[in-house]
Amino acid sequence: MGDMHELSQEEWQALRTQLAGLHLVRILSENAMNKSAVLLLSKSPLRIPSDSPEELISQIERAEAGSLSLLIVEKTPFSTEDFGRIITLPSMETTTPIAVNDIYARLLSHMSSACKLSYIHPATTTHIRKHIPAPFVKVTETPAMYAERVLPYINSLPASRTLWVTKIIAREAEANDILGYFDATSPTASDGFILVPDSKWDRVTLANLYLLVLAANSDLKSLRDLRGHHIPFLNRVKNEVEVLVKQLYGIEATSLRLYCHYQPSYYHFHIHVVNAQTEPTGGMAAGQAHLLEDMMNNLELDPEYYSKKTITYYLAGQHDLFSVLK
């Protein structure tokens, strides 16, 4: 996410100039369900024709350092003004029928609507790899496999991977976006955390509410690090977040889904907070999402539960960790 802040007019103009000079290399992925696409861009014209994920990554790695960017395009939800225009579309000459059957009719029409653009510049191979479609492979990770392969991989990752998290927690970046800052309850406690909007949320459509809890304790990397003594921390997250979301957005605790991923996309412990009315997507699927209430219950049953458990999950074939697990 990086060091985000409100741009001055000069900074915004400089950014627009920089982004306007980028060239389309290829469309990395499209998602019809989420109405989104990920584009690979470069400073100068560049052709990467291969459709093979392995060859694509190889060519990207040979590209000039700092020359590639990612543009994530997402169509925003309909606005109130959009609905006013939508009801007039059937009478428009540009609207054409697809099929009519008894009381059902399907039409095709066109209208302009807003979209959200998210840039990553420069984009590293790790950033790009994340958006290259690849088959998911089931992994059954034993405690021994975690200790011998996964943990050394996690420890080998540079601190720069989670620098953006560290800056947010220290309130050195995105300070205006922090919804709640919960300090440790005592000098010896490690139960501090913050609540921020996730970058995937448009911050308008409550039906798609998506927030992130970032733990202040940097020793917590993932689900595997949780022990029985973390139950008060997890319980505090649950209670404080439910109260704050009700205050800010009027959404009841029973309409929230709190969960974490394993494997996570970055190794600083965080919990996803979404409106339970949101249609579950890949990140909420079995084999990736673990509900907060289940996590606490498991630790109550056995304080060492996550150090003993064999965890099955699905990993994209292009994930850096996959080569370690082969």
mmCIF file of C-alpha atoms in Angstrom:
data_model
loop_
_atom_site.group_PDB
_atom_site.id
_atom_site.type_symbol
_atom_site.label_atom_id
_atom_site.label_comp_id
_atom_site.label_asym_id
_atom_site.label_seq_id
_atom_site.Cartn_x
_atom_site.Cartn_y
_atom_site.Cartn_z
ATOM 1 C CA MET A 1 0.000 0.000 0.000
ATOM 2 C CA GLY A 2 2.899 2.314 0.608
ATOM 3 C CA ASP A 3 3.195 5.762 2.155
ATOM 4 C CA MET A 4 -0.123 7.239 1.062
ATOM 5 C CA HIS A 5 -1.154 10.814 1.804
ATOM 6 C CA GLU A 6 -3.284 13.568 0.336
ATOM 7 C CA LEU A 7 -1.606 14.983 -2.761
ATOM 8 C CA SER A 8 -0.896 18.623 -3.350
ATOM 9 C CA GLN A 9 -1.913 20.046 -6.723
ATOM 10 C CA GLU A 10 1.720 19.910 -7.855
ATOM 11 C CA GLU A 11 2.137 16.283 -6.748
ATOM 12 C CA TRP A 12 -1.104 15.290 -8.444
ATOM 13 C CA GLN A 13 -0.031 16.937 -11.692
ATOM 14 C CA ALA A 14 3.347 15.183 -11.549
ATOM 15 C CA LEU A 15 1.658 11.838 -10.926
ATOM 16 C CA ARG A 16 -0.756 12.345 -13.814
ATOM 17 C CA THR A 17 2.155 13.108 -16.123
ATOM 18 C CA GLN A 18 4.027 10.008 -14.971
ATOM 19 C CA LEU A 19 1.029 7.689 -15.379
ATOM 20 C CA ALA A 20 0.023 9.186 -18.722
ATOM 21 C CA GLY A 21 3.339 8.111 -20.232
ATOM 22 C CA LEU A 22 2.871 4.393 -19.531
ATOM 23 C CA HIS A 23 2.281 1.818 -22.282
ATOM 24 C CA LEU A 24 0.055 -1.254 -22.147
ATOM 25 C CA VAL A 25 2.120 -4.461 -22.224
ATOM 26 C CA ARG A 26 -0.710 -6.946 -21.713
ATOM 27 C CA ILE A 27 -3.866 -7.696 -19.756
ATOM 28 C CA LEU A 28 -2.738 -9.978 -16.949
ATOM 29 C CA SER A 29 -6.183 -10.987 -15.731
ATOM 30 C CA GLU A 30 -9.885 -10.212 -15.951
ATOM 31 C CA ASN A 31 -12.632 -11.076 -13.491
ATOM 32 C CA ALA A 32 -16.149 -10.906 -14.908
ATOM 33 C CA MET A 33 -17.755 -11.526 -11.506
ATOM 34 C CA ASN A 34 -15.895 -8.687 -9.763
ATOM 35 C CA LYS A 35 -15.932 -6.481 -12.897
ATOM 36 C CA SER A 36 -12.193 -5.931 -12.621
ATOM 37 C CA ALA A 37 -9.015 -6.295 -14.660
ATOM 38 C CA VAL A 38 -5.280 -6.055 -14.040
ATOM 39 C CA LEU A 39 -3.079 -4.426 -16.685
ATOM 40 C CA LEU A 40 0.714 -4.658 -16.972
ATOM 41 C CA LEU A 41 2.239 -1.331 -18.076
ATOM 42 C CA SER A 42 5.750 -0.174 -18.945
ATOM 43 C CA LYS A 43 7.627 3.100 -19.364
ATOM 44 C CA SER A 44 8.435 2.300 -22.993
ATOM 45 C CA PRO A 45 6.784 0.007 -25.561
ATOM 46 C CA LEU A 46 7.423 -3.600 -24.577
ATOM 47 C CA ARG A 47 6.133 -6.863 -25.987
ATOM 48 C CA ILE A 48 5.762 -9.969 -23.811
ATOM 49 C CA PRO A 49 3.837 -12.424 -25.980
ATOM 50 C CA SER A 50 4.082 -15.596 -23.901
ATOM 51 C CA ASP A 51 0.965 -16.972 -22.199
ATOM 52 C CA SER A 52 2.946 -19.483 -20.167
ATOM 53 C CA PRO A 53 3.093 -18.249 -16.525
ATOM 54 C CA GLU A 54 6.675 -19.497 -16.163
ATOM 55 C CA GLU A 55 7.879 -17.827 -19.376
ATOM 56 C CA LEU A 56 5.935 -14.676 -18.574
ATOM 57 C CA ILE A 57 7.662 -14.367 -15.199
ATOM 58 C CA SER A 58 11.033 -15.059 -16.820
ATOM 59 C CA GLN A 59 10.520 -12.240 -19.344
ATOM 60 C CA ILE A 60 9.320 -9.869 -16.638
ATOM 61 C CA GLU A 61 12.426 -10.579 -14.571
ATOM 62 C CA ARG A 62 14.568 -9.640 -17.577
ATOM 63 C CA ALA A 63 12.811 -6.292 -17.989
ATOM 64 C CA GLU A 64 14.576 -3.109 -16.884
ATOM 65 C CA ALA A 65 14.380 -2.639 -13.128
ATOM 66 C CA GLY A 66 11.658 -0.181 -12.151
ATOM 67 C CA SER A 67 10.188 -0.031 -15.649
ATOM 68 C CA LEU A 68 6.976 -1.991 -15.042
ATOM 69 C CA SER A 69 3.741 -0.936 -13.380
ATOM 70 C CA LEU A 70 0.390 -2.488 -12.537
ATOM 71 C CA LEU A 71 -2.997 -0.877 -13.065
ATOM 72 C CA ILE A 72 -5.942 -2.512 -11.316
ATOM 73 C CA VAL A 73 -9.260 -1.353 -12.763
ATOM 74 C CA GLU A 74 -12.494 -1.974 -10.854
ATOM 75 C CA LYS A 75 -15.980 -0.830 -11.793
ATOM 76 C CA THR A 76 -17.577 0.961 -8.872
ATOM 77 C CA PRO A 77 -21.079 0.116 -7.590
ATOM 78 C CA PHE A 78 -24.025 1.966 -9.092
ATOM 79 C CA SER A 79 -24.795 5.385 -7.646
ATOM 80 C CA THR A 80 -28.231 6.868 -7.019
ATOM 81 C CA GLU A 81 -27.794 8.936 -10.193
ATOM 82 C CA ASP A 82 -26.965 5.761 -12.137
ATOM 83 C CA PHE A 83 -30.266 4.171 -11.165
ATOM 84 C CA GLY A 84 -32.098 7.211 -12.466
ATOM 85 C CA ARG A 85 -30.449 6.673 -15.863
ATOM 86 C CA ILE A 86 -30.817 2.894 -15.821
ATOM 87 C CA ILE A 87 -34.611 2.940 -15.790
ATOM 88 C CA THR A 88 -34.571 4.961 -19.030
ATOM 89 C CA LEU A 89 -32.263 2.547 -20.890
ATOM 90 C CA PRO A 90 -34.966 0.208 -22.290
ATOM 91 C CA SER A 91 -36.392 3.100 -24.308
ATOM 92 C CA MET A 92 -33.017 4.077 -25.770
ATOM 93 C CA GLU A 93 -32.348 3.285 -29.436
ATOM 94 C CA THR A 94 -28.917 1.917 -28.496
ATOM 95 C CA THR A 95 -30.499 -0.802 -26.337
ATOM 96 C CA THR A 96 -30.904 -4.154 -28.107
ATOM 97 C CA PRO A 97 -32.731 -7.327 -27.046
ATOM 98 C CA ILE A 98 -30.795 -10.474 -26.144
ATOM 99 C CA ALA A 99 -33.711 -12.821 -25.453
ATOM 100 C CA VAL A 100 -37.380 -12.674 -24.480
ATOM 101 C CA ASN A 101 -39.232 -15.618 -22.956
ATOM 102 C CA ASP A 102 -42.702 -15.196 -21.466
ATOM 103 C CA ILE A 103 -42.378 -12.688 -18.614
ATOM 104 C CA TYR A 104 -38.571 -12.561 -18.814
ATOM 105 C CA ALA A 105 -36.558 -10.204 -21.014
ATOM 106 C CA ARG A 106 -32.802 -9.651 -21.277
ATOM 107 C CA LEU A 107 -31.458 -6.530 -22.960
ATOM 108 C CA LEU A 108 -28.011 -5.162 -23.739
ATOM 109 C CA SER A 109 -27.379 -1.477 -23.156
ATOM 110 C CA HIS A 110 -24.462 0.865 -22.605
ATOM 111 C CA MET A 111 -23.904 3.624 -20.081
ATOM 112 C CA SER A 112 -20.925 5.460 -18.694
ATOM 113 C CA SER A 113 -20.005 4.733 -15.072
ATOM 114 C CA ALA A 114 -17.150 5.460 -12.707
ATOM 115 C CA CYS A 115 -14.272 3.077 -12.092
ATOM 116 C CA LYS A 116 -11.545 2.882 -9.453
ATOM 117 C CA LEU A 117 -7.923 2.835 -10.631
ATOM 118 C CA SER A 118 -5.165 1.466 -8.398
ATOM 119 C CA TYR A 119 -1.568 1.861 -9.550
ATOM 120 C CA ILE A 120 1.558 0.097 -8.291
ATOM 121 C CA HIS A 121 4.652 1.838 -9.659
ATOM 122 C CA PRO A 122 7.235 0.526 -9.894
ATOM 123 C CA ALA A 123 5.853 -3.017 -9.651
ATOM 124 C CA THR A 124 8.192 -5.797 -8.557
ATOM 125 C CA THR A 125 8.060 -9.374 -9.834
ATOM 126 C CA THR A 126 6.312 -10.302 -6.576
ATOM 127 C CA HIS A 127 3.567 -7.741 -7.213
ATOM 128 C CA ILE A 128 3.098 -8.933 -10.792
ATOM 129 C CA ARG A 129 3.232 -12.653 -9.967
ATOM 130 C CA LYS A 130 0.284 -12.182 -7.626
ATOM 131 C CA HIS A 131 -1.928 -11.155 -10.562
ATOM 132 C CA ILE A 132 -0.919 -13.788 -13.101
ATOM 133 C CA PRO A 133 -3.617 -16.468 -13.386
ATOM 134 C CA ALA A 134 -2.247 -19.821 -12.304
ATOM 135 C CA PRO A 135 -3.848 -23.095 -11.270
ATOM 136 C CA PHE A 136 -4.328 -23.513 -7.542
ATOM 137 C CA VAL A 137 -2.676 -26.506 -5.927
ATOM 138 C CA LYS A 138 -3.789 -28.130 -2.687
ATOM 139 C CA VAL A 139 -1.119 -28.118 0.014
ATOM 140 C CA THR A 140 -1.340 -30.175 3.202
ATOM 141 C CA GLU A 141 1.100 -28.482 5.566
ATOM 142 C CA THR A 142 2.191 -30.504 8.573
ATOM 143 C CA PRO A 143 3.794 -28.845 11.603
ATOM 144 C CA ALA A 144 7.135 -30.319 10.502
ATOM 145 C CA MET A 145 6.732 -28.900 6.987
ATOM 146 C CA TYR A 146 5.973 -25.500 8.486
ATOM 147 C CA ALA A 147 9.043 -25.591 10.749
ATOM 148 C CA GLU A 148 11.433 -26.915 8.095
ATOM 149 C CA ARG A 149 10.252 -25.075 4.971
ATOM 150 C CA VAL A 150 7.599 -22.408 5.507
ATOM 151 C CA LEU A 151 9.033 -20.647 8.569
ATOM 152 C CA PRO A 152 12.514 -20.245 7.009
ATOM 153 C CA TYR A 153 10.795 -18.790 3.926
ATOM 154 C CA ILE A 154 8.873 -16.284 6.073
ATOM 155 C CA ASN A 155 12.020 -15.318 7.982
ATOM 156 C CA SER A 156 13.900 -14.787 4.711
ATOM 157 C CA LEU A 157 11.488 -12.101 3.500
ATOM 158 C CA PRO A 158 12.884 -8.537 3.673
ATOM 159 C CA ALA A 159 11.346 -6.119 6.152
ATOM 160 C CA SER A 160 10.502 -3.841 3.211
ATOM 161 C CA ARG A 161 7.653 -6.218 2.294
ATOM 162 C CA THR A 162 5.676 -5.034 5.333
ATOM 163 C CA LEU A 163 7.145 -1.549 5.727
ATOM 164 C CA TRP A 164 3.810 -0.038 4.690
ATOM 165 C CA VAL A 165 2.160 -1.823 7.659
ATOM 166 C CA THR A 166 4.827 -0.627 10.073
ATOM 167 C CA LYS A 167 4.346 2.954 8.886
ATOM 168 C CA ILE A 168 0.581 2.822 9.359
ATOM 169 C CA ILE A 169 0.897 1.407 12.887
ATOM 170 C CA ALA A 170 3.445 4.116 13.740
ATOM 171 C CA ARG A 171 1.016 6.662 12.229
ATOM 172 C CA GLU A 172 3.697 7.772 9.789
ATOM 173 C CA ALA A 173 1.475 6.988 6.790
ATOM 174 C CA GLU A 174 -2.254 7.039 6.053
ATOM 175 C CA ALA A 175 -2.894 8.561 9.485
ATOM 176 C CA ASN A 176 -6.084 10.209 8.247
ATOM 177 C CA ASP A 177 -7.451 6.825 7.212
ATOM 178 C CA ILE A 178 -7.121 5.156 10.595
ATOM 179 C CA LEU A 179 -10.615 4.427 11.920
ATOM 180 C CA GLY A 180 -9.515 3.244 15.340
ATOM 181 C CA TYR A 181 -6.178 3.049 17.165
ATOM 182 C CA PHE A 182 -6.182 0.693 20.156
ATOM 183 C CA ASP A 183 -3.025 0.894 22.268
ATOM 184 C CA ALA A 184 -1.878 -2.010 24.410
ATOM 185 C CA THR A 185 -3.947 -2.337 27.578
ATOM 186 C CA SER A 186 -0.793 -2.364 29.731
ATOM 187 C CA PRO A 187 2.977 -1.878 29.356
ATOM 188 C CA THR A 188 3.441 -5.668 29.326
ATOM 189 C CA ALA A 189 0.524 -6.460 26.990
ATOM 190 C CA SER A 190 0.861 -6.994 23.249
ATOM 191 C CA ASP A 191 -2.798 -6.564 22.360
ATOM 192 C CA GLY A 192 -2.634 -3.261 20.497
ATOM 193 C CA PHE A 193 -4.017 -2.927 16.982
ATOM 194 C CA ILE A 194 -5.465 -0.476 14.489
ATOM 195 C CA LEU A 195 -8.475 -0.572 12.175
ATOM 196 C CA VAL A 196 -8.227 0.862 8.651
ATOM 197 C CA PRO A 197 -10.271 0.642 5.434
ATOM 198 C CA ASP A 198 -9.016 -1.980 3.013
ATOM 199 C CA SER A 199 -7.868 -0.608 -0.335
ATOM 200 C CA LYS A 200 -10.438 -2.845 -2.078
ATOM 201 C CA TRP A 201 -13.350 -0.926 -0.505
ATOM 202 C CA ASP A 202 -14.678 2.244 -2.159
ATOM 203 C CA ARG A 203 -15.518 3.647 1.326
ATOM 204 C CA VAL A 204 -19.045 4.426 0.168
ATOM 205 C CA THR A 205 -20.966 1.194 -0.438
ATOM 206 C CA LEU A 206 -21.741 -0.314 2.982
ATOM 207 C CA ALA A 207 -22.880 -3.582 1.401
ATOM 208 C CA ASN A 208 -19.235 -4.067 0.359
ATOM 209 C CA LEU A 209 -17.680 -2.856 3.622
ATOM 210 C CA TYR A 210 -14.094 -4.138 3.848
ATOM 211 C CA LEU A 211 -11.776 -3.167 6.711
ATOM 212 C CA LEU A 212 -8.444 -4.450 8.041
ATOM 213 C CA VAL A 213 -7.224 -5.011 11.584
ATOM 214 C CA LEU A 214 -3.425 -4.695 11.769
ATOM 215 C CA ALA A 215 -1.793 -6.124 14.895
ATOM 216 C CA ALA A 216 0.747 -3.865 16.593
ATOM 217 C CA ASN A 217 2.764 -6.921 17.630
ATOM 218 C CA SER A 218 5.212 -7.478 14.753
ATOM 219 C CA ASP A 219 6.183 -10.905 16.150
ATOM 220 C CA LEU A 220 2.798 -12.200 15.008
ATOM 221 C CA LYS A 221 3.270 -13.159 11.370
ATOM 222 C CA SER A 222 0.408 -15.542 10.688
ATOM 223 C CA LEU A 223 -2.165 -17.912 12.103
ATOM 224 C CA ARG A 224 0.652 -20.341 12.973
ATOM 225 C CA ASP A 225 2.011 -17.928 15.622
ATOM 226 C CA LEU A 226 -1.199 -17.792 17.663
ATOM 227 C CA ARG A 227 -1.145 -19.389 21.124
ATOM 228 C CA GLY A 228 -3.531 -19.568 24.041
ATOM 229 C CA HIS A 229 -2.195 -16.339 25.563
ATOM 230 C CA HIS A 230 -3.370 -14.491 22.433
ATOM 231 C CA ILE A 231 -7.041 -15.213 23.165
ATOM 232 C CA PRO A 232 -7.510 -11.909 25.098
ATOM 233 C CA PHE A 233 -6.021 -10.049 22.099
ATOM 234 C CA LEU A 234 -8.347 -11.788 19.630
ATOM 235 C CA ASN A 235 -11.333 -11.264 21.911
ATOM 236 C CA ARG A 236 -10.462 -7.579 22.250
ATOM 237 C CA VAL A 237 -10.279 -7.236 18.462
ATOM 238 C CA LYS A 238 -13.699 -8.849 18.121
ATOM 239 C CA ASN A 239 -15.373 -6.684 20.764
ATOM 240 C CA GLU A 240 -13.747 -3.339 19.884
ATOM 241 C CA VAL A 241 -14.244 -3.746 16.141
ATOM 242 C CA GLU A 242 -17.881 -4.757 16.479
ATOM 243 C CA VAL A 243 -18.603 -1.700 18.653
ATOM 244 C CA LEU A 244 -16.710 0.718 16.386
ATOM 245 C CA VAL A 245 -18.256 -0.578 13.154
ATOM 246 C CA LYS A 246 -21.709 -0.214 14.709
ATOM 247 C CA GLN A 247 -20.878 3.392 15.684
ATOM 248 C CA LEU A 248 -19.371 4.342 12.328
ATOM 249 C CA TYR A 249 -21.540 2.440 9.880
ATOM 250 C CA GLY A 250 -24.593 1.161 11.763
ATOM 251 C CA ILE A 251 -23.780 -2.473 10.952
ATOM 252 C CA GLU A 252 -24.588 -4.979 13.697
ATOM 253 C CA ALA A 253 -22.035 -7.472 15.004
ATOM 254 C CA THR A 254 -24.165 -10.316 13.669
ATOM 255 C CA SER A 255 -23.727 -8.883 10.152
ATOM 256 C CA LEU A 256 -19.916 -8.880 10.238
ATOM 257 C CA ARG A 257 -17.486 -11.551 9.070
ATOM 258 C CA LEU A 258 -14.048 -11.423 10.752
ATOM 259 C CA TYR A 259 -11.410 -13.822 9.466
ATOM 260 C CA CYS A 260 -7.761 -14.236 8.543
ATOM 261 C CA HIS A 261 -6.059 -15.998 5.649
ATOM 262 C CA TYR A 262 -3.604 -18.839 5.667
ATOM 263 C CA GLN A 263 -1.398 -18.456 3.746
ATOM 264 C CA PRO A 264 -1.706 -14.648 4.034
ATOM 265 C CA SER A 265 -0.683 -12.247 1.276
ATOM 266 C CA TYR A 266 1.817 -10.586 3.665
ATOM 267 C CA TYR A 267 3.341 -11.804 6.903
ATOM 268 C CA HIS A 268 2.187 -9.304 9.491
ATOM 269 C CA PHE A 269 -0.824 -10.653 11.357
ATOM 270 C CA HIS A 270 -4.037 -9.031 10.182
ATOM 271 C CA ILE A 271 -7.751 -9.766 10.280
ATOM 272 C CA HIS A 272 -10.230 -8.994 7.529
ATOM 273 C CA VAL A 273 -13.534 -7.361 8.500
ATOM 274 C CA VAL A 274 -16.299 -7.512 5.886
ATOM 275 C CA ASN A 275 -20.030 -7.070 5.672
ATOM 276 C CA ALA A 276 -21.503 -10.576 5.903
ATOM 277 C CA GLN A 277 -23.975 -9.584 3.171
ATOM 278 C CA THR A 278 -21.079 -9.352 0.681
ATOM 279 C CA GLU A 279 -21.092 -12.293 -1.697
ATOM 280 C CA PRO A 280 -18.156 -14.521 -0.659
ATOM 281 C CA THR A 281 -15.217 -14.375 -3.071
ATOM 282 C CA GLY A 282 -12.023 -16.414 -3.337
ATOM 283 C CA GLY A 283 -10.515 -14.859 -0.220
ATOM 284 C CA MET A 284 -13.442 -16.069 1.886
ATOM 285 C CA ALA A 285 -13.362 -19.608 0.529
ATOM 286 C CA ALA A 286 -12.665 -22.806 2.415
ATOM 287 C CA GLY A 287 -8.960 -23.546 2.254
ATOM 288 C CA GLN A 288 -8.015 -19.926 2.841
ATOM 289 C CA ALA A 289 -10.302 -18.140 5.328
ATOM 290 C CA HIS A 290 -10.363 -18.914 9.071
ATOM 291 C CA LEU A 291 -13.120 -17.272 11.121
ATOM 292 C CA LEU A 292 -12.036 -15.338 14.209
ATOM 293 C CA GLU A 293 -14.512 -17.122 16.482
ATOM 294 C CA ASP A 294 -13.194 -20.509 15.333
ATOM 295 C CA MET A 295 -9.619 -19.385 15.943
ATOM 296 C CA MET A 296 -10.416 -18.411 19.532
ATOM 297 C CA ASN A 297 -12.346 -21.623 20.150
ATOM 298 C CA ASN A 298 -9.492 -23.756 18.796
ATOM 299 C CA LEU A 299 -7.029 -22.025 21.131
ATOM 300 C CA GLU A 300 -9.371 -22.565 24.062
ATOM 301 C CA LEU A 301 -9.422 -26.289 23.262
ATOM 302 C CA ASP A 302 -5.615 -26.382 23.021
ATOM 303 C CA PRO A 303 -3.332 -23.356 23.592
ATOM 304 C CA GLU A 304 -0.835 -24.926 21.136
ATOM 305 C CA TYR A 305 -3.492 -25.769 18.550
ATOM 306 C CA TYR A 306 -1.927 -23.925 15.600
ATOM 307 C CA SER A 307 1.564 -25.255 16.291
ATOM 308 C CA LYS A 308 0.223 -28.825 16.196
ATOM 309 C CA LYS A 309 -2.391 -28.657 13.474
ATOM 310 C CA THR A 310 -1.915 -29.919 9.931
ATOM 311 C CA ILE A 311 -3.430 -27.166 7.769
ATOM 312 C CA THR A 312 -4.714 -27.744 4.253
ATOM 313 C CA TYR A 313 -4.890 -24.761 1.916
ATOM 314 C CA TYR A 314 -4.732 -23.855 -1.761
ATOM 315 C CA LEU A 315 -1.768 -22.012 -3.216
ATOM 316 C CA ALA A 316 -1.355 -20.493 -6.670
ATOM 317 C CA GLY A 317 1.262 -22.313 -8.671
ATOM 318 C CA GLN A 318 3.195 -19.048 -9.184
ATOM 319 C CA HIS A 319 3.368 -18.194 -5.465
ATOM 320 C CA ASP A 320 6.949 -17.774 -4.216
ATOM 321 C CA LEU A 321 6.258 -20.270 -1.455
ATOM 322 C CA PHE A 322 5.225 -22.974 -3.902
ATOM 323 C CA SER A 323 8.795 -23.585 -5.031
ATOM 324 C CA VAL A 324 9.812 -24.104 -1.386
ATOM 325 C CA LEU A 325 7.059 -26.674 -0.853
ATOM 326 C CA LYS A 326 7.716 -28.758 -3.981
#
